[in-house]
Amino acid sequence: MKLYTTATSFVVEHDAADLKKLVLDRASGSLSLADAVPSVGEQLSSSVIFGILGCIKLQAGDYLIVITGRESIGAIQGHHVYQATQFEIIPLATDMADLADDMQKDERIFVDLLQQHLKSGVIYYSPGFDLTQSLQRKMELDLSLPLWKRADERFFWNKFLAAKFIEAAENDSQFDAYITPFLQGFVKVDVCRINDRPFVMALITRRSRHRPGTRYFSRGIDAHGHVSNYVETEQIILYDGPSAKLPLVGQKQMSYVQTRGSIPVYWAQLINLKYTPRLWVGDSKKSAAAARLHFDEQISVYGDQLLVNLVNTKGYELPMGQAYANVVKQLNDPRLRYTHFDFHKECSKMRWHRIQLLVDELNGDLETQGYFEYDIKDGVIKKQKSVVRTNCMDCLDRTNVVQSTLAKHVLTNQLRQLAILGNTDVLDAHEDFMTIFRNVWADNADRVSVMYSGTGALKTDFTRTGKRTKGGALQDLNNSITRYVKNNFLDGQRQDGYDLFLGNYRVGKEPSNPFVAAKPLRVRAVPPIVLFALVMLLLHLLHPSLFGSHTAFTYLAVLVFWFSVLISALKFALRNSDYFVALPHLLSPPQTVEPIHEKPL
C-alpha cells in the first residue's frame, strides 16, 4: 500500500490496482473512496505502508495508525504471515494549538501509551489467511465473505480501532479491502523432517481482547463471563505425502487446539509492595453465575471442557483451588470434567517426568477428544470434540509446561496416523525435530508471559531441553525479581495502554487530567529519604574513614540510626503502598470490600 498526505486528507492506494483509493478527510475524519491518488502538486508526502490498524480519537481528534515495517514469519497454505514491527501514529489535525497546555501534555501521554503498547505487544497479520480462526472453525465459515467478517471477534485485536472502517464497509463493500484483522499472540511456522518426510508445523497463539491487561490488574472473571489472560493455542500440521516438494500446501491438514485462562471466579491479587500480594476471593454464587456464561460460550465453541487446575493444594493458593472446585460443583454440568493436579507437589525436587501422571489420567478423555483432520480430496475426516482448558495462578509457567506436554502427546498420534512416525516410533528419538518443537513451545511460553507479566516464562529450560536445570532455576529467580519490579512499579502504565488501545477507556473532548495524581508531601519525601539513608549506611559500612575516627559505640550508634531510618521509611511505604505502586490512571484497579487473605492459609 501507499499513503499520500495532503493538506486536507490522507489517501491510501491499495496494492491491487483495480481497487478504489481510500480517502480519510483530515477535518471531519470521514471516509470515502476515490478513483485516483492526489496530484503531485497536492501531495505533501508519500510513503509505503503495509496495513491499517485503524483510527482512534484523542483530545486533538482522530489519529490514523498504520504499519510501516514488517517481518515475514513464513507461509501457511500459500498465504504469507507477517509480524508487524514498526508503526506510525499520524494525527489528522495539523497542530494542537487549540488544546490547553495541560491537555497537550495529556495528549502526548496518550500517544506514548499507544506507541508503547504497539512495541510491547507482538502483532501478526496475513492478507490471505485468517489467523483468528482455527482450521476446524474455518470449515464452517462462508469463505466468500471478506476476511474481517470471518474473523473470530475474540481475537480481532484491532476491532475497536477498525470500527470506523467497519461501519463504512457495512454500507459499501469496497471498503473491505482496507480492513485487516490483526492478532496479538504468537505465530511460528517451520518446515520439519522426520524419517525423510517433510511437513509443516505451525503454532498459532491467539490472545483474547476481552478482559485484557497485565498480571495483577487483570484477574479472574467479569460479569460477561470473560476471563483474564484468555489464550487459544493451535498446533497445525500440513502434509503433502512422503515425496512432496516444497512449498507444502497441506493436502492433509491436522490441528489440535488448547485454551488457557484465569480461574473463572471473582478474585484479585492487590499489589502492596510485598512479594506475595493480598489475595481476595469473591462470593461463590456470583462467581458461579459468571462462570456459567463463560462455560456456555466455551462449550458452544469447543465442546466439552477438560478443566485442568494446576494450583497448589495448600498454602497461599489453596483458596483458589477450593473456589474453582466449588464453582464447578455448583454448575453440576457433565460437560465440565475437572482435574486438580498440584504441579508443584507432584513435580517437586526436579521430578518433571511426573507430568506424565497427568497425561495418563487424561488419556481416556484425550482419545475421545481426538483432533481435527482434513483431506483435500475427502474433506473433513474428523473433528476435535472437546478442549483442555488449563490454568495455574497466572496461566503462564506451569500452564506452558503442561500444554507443551499434551501437544507432544497428540502430535505423536497425528504423525503415526500420517505414517511419518512408525506405530512404535517416538518423537524423542528424533532429536533434530525435538529441538525445533521444544524451542517453538518455549518461545510461545515467553511471548505469552511477556504480554501478561512483563518477563519471559519460568521453567522454559524444561520446555527447551526436556530437563530441569540449575541454570534454568537461576534464570527463573532473575525473572521472578524482574516481575516483582515491573508488576509493582511499571504495570500501571502498561494497563493504561491496553485500556486505551482496546477501547475500554474512551478519550473525551473535555479536559479530565487523568494522569494527575496528587501525593502528600510525606509520601513524596519517602523515596529520597530511603535513597539517602541507604547511601549513608553503605558508606559507613564500606568507607567509615570518610567520616573521621569514631569509637566503636559511636560507630554502631550511627549504623543503627541509618538502619532505623531505612526500616522506618520502608514500613511507612508498606502501610501506604497505594501511593508507591504504579496503579493505572485511566480505569480504576481492582477494588474489594470483602475480607482479604494477607497470609498463606
Coordinates of N, CA and C in Angstrom, one line a residue, residues 465-558:
T465 N 14.6 -28.2 26.8 CA 15.6 -29.3 26.8 C 15.0 -30.6 27.3
G466 N 13.8 -30.5 27.8 CA 13.2 -31.7 28.4 C 13.7 -32.0 29.8
K467 N 14.5 -31.2 30.3 CA 15.1 -31.4 31.7 C 15.0 -30.1 32.5
R468 N 14.9 -30.2 33.8 CA 15.0 -29.1 34.7 C 16.5 -28.9 35.1
T469 N 17.0 -27.7 35.0 CA 18.4 -27.5 35.3 C 18.6 -26.4 36.3
K470 N 19.8 -26.4 37.0 CA 20.1 -25.4 37.9 C 20.2 -24.0 37.3
G471 N 20.7 -24.0 36.1 CA 20.8 -22.7 35.3 C 19.4 -22.2 35.0
G472 N 18.5 -23.1 34.7 CA 17.1 -22.6 34.5 C 16.5 -22.1 35.8
A473 N 16.8 -22.7 36.9 CA 16.3 -22.2 38.2 C 16.8 -20.8 38.5
L474 N 18.1 -20.5 38.2 CA 18.7 -19.2 38.4 C 18.0 -18.2 37.5
Q475 N 17.7 -18.6 36.2 CA 17.0 -17.7 35.3 C 15.6 -17.4 35.8
D476 N 15.0 -18.4 36.4 CA 13.7 -18.2 37.0 C 13.7 -17.2 38.1
L477 N 14.8 -17.3 38.9 CA 14.9 -16.3 40.0 C 15.1 -14.9 39.5
N478 N 15.9 -14.7 38.4 CA 16.0 -13.4 37.8 C 14.7 -12.9 37.2
N479 N 13.9 -13.8 36.6 CA 12.6 -13.4 36.0 C 11.6 -13.0 37.1
S480 N 11.7 -13.8 38.2 CA 10.8 -13.5 39.3 C 11.0 -12.1 40.0
I481 N 12.3 -11.8 40.1 CA 12.7 -10.5 40.7 C 12.2 -9.4 39.7
T482 N 12.5 -9.6 38.4 CA 12.1 -8.6 37.4 C 10.6 -8.4 37.4
R483 N 9.8 -9.6 37.5 CA 8.4 -9.5 37.6 C 7.9 -8.6 38.7
Y484 N 8.6 -8.8 39.9 CA 8.2 -8.0 41.1 C 8.3 -6.6 40.8
V485 N 9.4 -6.2 40.2 CA 9.7 -4.7 40.0 C 8.7 -4.2 39.0
K486 N 8.5 -4.9 37.9 CA 7.6 -4.4 36.8 C 6.1 -4.4 37.3
N487 N 5.7 -5.5 38.0 CA 4.3 -5.6 38.4 C 4.0 -4.5 39.4
N488 N 4.9 -4.1 40.3 CA 4.7 -3.1 41.3 C 4.9 -1.6 40.8
F489 N 5.8 -1.4 39.9 CA 6.2 -0.1 39.5 C 6.0 0.3 38.1
L490 N 5.7 -0.6 37.2 CA 5.6 -0.3 35.8 C 4.3 -0.7 35.1
D491 N 3.6 -1.7 35.7 CA 2.4 -2.3 35.0 C 1.2 -1.4 35.0
G492 N 1.1 -0.3 35.8 CA 0.0 0.6 35.7 C 0.0 1.2 34.4
Q493 N 1.1 1.7 33.9 CA 1.2 2.3 32.5 C 0.9 1.3 31.4
R494 N 1.4 0.1 31.6 CA 1.0 -1.0 30.6 C -0.5 -1.3 30.5
Q495 N -1.1 -1.3 31.7 CA -2.5 -1.5 31.8 C -3.3 -0.3 31.1
D496 N -2.8 0.9 31.3 CA -3.4 2.0 30.6 C -3.3 1.9 29.1
G497 N -2.2 1.3 28.6 CA -2.0 1.1 27.2 C -3.1 0.1 26.6
Y498 N -3.3 -1.0 27.4 CA -4.3 -1.9 27.0 C -5.7 -1.3 26.9
D499 N -6.1 -0.6 28.0 CA -7.4 0.0 28.1 C -7.6 1.1 27.0
L500 N -6.6 1.8 26.6 CA -6.8 2.8 25.6 C -6.8 2.2 24.2
F501 N -5.9 1.3 23.9 CA -5.9 0.7 22.6 C -7.1 -0.1 22.3
L502 N -7.6 -0.8 23.2 CA -8.8 -1.7 23.0 C -10.1 -1.0 23.2
G503 N -10.1 0.2 23.6 CA -11.4 1.0 23.7 C -12.1 0.8 25.0
N504 N -11.5 0.2 26.0 CA -12.1 0.2 27.3 C -12.2 1.6 28.0
Y505 N -11.2 2.4 27.6 CA -11.3 3.8 28.0 C -11.4 4.7 26.8
R506 N -12.3 5.6 26.7 CA -12.5 6.5 25.6 C -12.2 7.9 26.0
V507 N -11.4 8.5 25.2 CA -10.9 9.9 25.5 C -12.0 10.8 25.1
G508 N -12.4 11.7 26.0 CA -13.4 12.7 25.7 C -12.8 14.0 25.3
K509 N -13.6 15.0 24.8 CA -13.1 16.3 24.4 C -12.8 17.2 25.6
E510 N -13.5 17.0 26.7 CA -13.3 17.8 27.8 C -12.1 17.4 28.6
P511 N -11.4 18.4 29.1 CA -10.1 18.0 29.9 C -10.5 17.2 31.2
S512 N -9.8 16.2 31.4 CA -10.1 15.4 32.6 C -8.8 15.2 33.4
N513 N -7.7 15.4 32.9 CA -6.4 15.3 33.6 C -6.3 13.9 34.3
P514 N -6.4 12.8 33.6 CA -6.4 11.5 34.2 C -5.1 11.1 34.8
F515 N -4.0 11.8 34.3 CA -2.7 11.4 34.8 C -2.1 12.2 36.0
V516 N -3.0 13.1 36.5 CA -2.6 13.9 37.7 C -2.9 13.1 38.9
A517 N -1.9 12.8 39.7 CA -2.1 12.0 40.9 C -1.4 12.7 42.1
A518 N -2.1 13.5 42.8 CA -1.5 14.3 43.9 C -1.1 13.4 45.1
K519 N 0.1 13.6 45.6 CA 0.5 12.8 46.7 C 1.0 13.7 47.8
P520 N 0.6 13.4 49.1 CA 1.0 14.2 50.2 C 2.6 14.4 50.3
L521 N 3.0 15.5 50.9 CA 4.4 15.8 51.0 C 5.2 14.6 51.7
R522 N 4.6 14.1 52.7 CA 5.3 13.0 53.5 C 5.5 11.8 52.6
V523 N 4.6 11.6 51.6 CA 4.7 10.4 50.7 C 5.8 10.7 49.7
R524 N 5.9 11.9 49.2 CA 6.9 12.3 48.2 C 8.3 12.3 48.8
A525 N 8.3 12.5 50.1 CA 9.6 12.6 50.8 C 10.3 11.2 51.0
V526 N 9.4 10.2 51.0 CA 10.0 8.8 51.3 C 11.1 8.3 50.4
P527 N 10.9 8.4 49.1 CA 11.9 7.8 48.2 C 13.3 8.5 48.4
P528 N 13.4 9.8 48.4 CA 14.7 10.4 48.7 C 15.3 10.1 50.1
I529 N 14.4 9.9 51.1 CA 14.9 9.5 52.4 C 15.4 8.1 52.3
V530 N 14.7 7.2 51.7 CA 15.2 5.8 51.6 C 16.6 5.8 50.9
L531 N 16.7 6.5 49.8 CA 17.9 6.6 49.0 C 19.1 7.1 49.8
F532 N 18.8 8.2 50.5 CA 19.8 8.9 51.3 C 20.3 8.0 52.4
A533 N 19.3 7.4 53.1 CA 19.7 6.5 54.2 C 20.5 5.3 53.8
L534 N 20.1 4.7 52.6 CA 20.8 3.6 52.1 C 22.2 4.0 51.7
V535 N 22.4 5.1 51.1 CA 23.8 5.6 50.7 C 24.6 5.8 52.0
M536 N 24.0 6.5 53.0 CA 24.8 6.7 54.2 C 25.2 5.4 54.9
L537 N 24.2 4.5 54.9 CA 24.5 3.2 55.6 C 25.6 2.4 54.9
L538 N 25.6 2.4 53.5 CA 26.6 1.7 52.8 C 28.0 2.4 52.9
L539 N 28.0 3.8 52.9 CA 29.2 4.5 53.1 C 29.9 4.2 54.4
H540 N 29.0 4.2 55.5 CA 29.6 3.9 56.8 C 30.1 2.5 56.9
L541 N 29.4 1.6 56.2 CA 29.9 0.2 56.2 C 31.2 0.0 55.4
L542 N 31.2 0.6 54.2 CA 32.3 0.3 53.3 C 33.5 1.3 53.4
H543 N 33.2 2.5 53.8 CA 34.2 3.5 53.9 C 34.1 4.4 55.1
P544 N 34.2 3.8 56.3 CA 34.0 4.5 57.5 C 35.0 5.7 57.7
S545 N 36.1 5.5 57.1 CA 37.2 6.6 57.3 C 36.7 7.9 56.7
L546 N 35.8 7.9 55.8 CA 35.3 9.2 55.2 C 34.7 10.1 56.3
F547 N 34.3 9.5 57.4 CA 33.5 10.3 58.5 C 34.4 10.5 59.7
G548 N 35.7 10.4 59.5 CA 36.6 10.6 60.7 C 36.7 9.4 61.6
S549 N 37.4 9.6 62.7 CA 37.5 8.5 63.7 C 36.4 8.5 64.6
H550 N 35.9 7.3 65.0 CA 34.8 7.2 65.9 C 35.1 6.1 66.9
T551 N 34.6 6.1 68.1 CA 34.6 5.0 69.0 C 33.7 3.9 68.4
A552 N 33.9 2.7 68.9 CA 33.1 1.6 68.4 C 31.6 1.8 68.8
F553 N 31.4 2.4 69.9 CA 30.0 2.7 70.3 C 29.4 3.7 69.4
T554 N 30.1 4.8 69.1 CA 29.6 5.8 68.2 C 29.3 5.3 66.8
Y555 N 30.3 4.5 66.3 CA 30.1 3.9 65.0 C 28.9 3.0 64.9
L556 N 28.7 2.1 65.9 CA 27.5 1.3 65.9 C 26.2 2.1 66.0
A557 N 26.3 3.2 66.8 CA 25.1 4.0 67.0 C 24.7 4.7 65.7
V558 N 25.7 5.1 64.9 CA 25.4 5.7 63.6 C 24.8 4.7 62.7

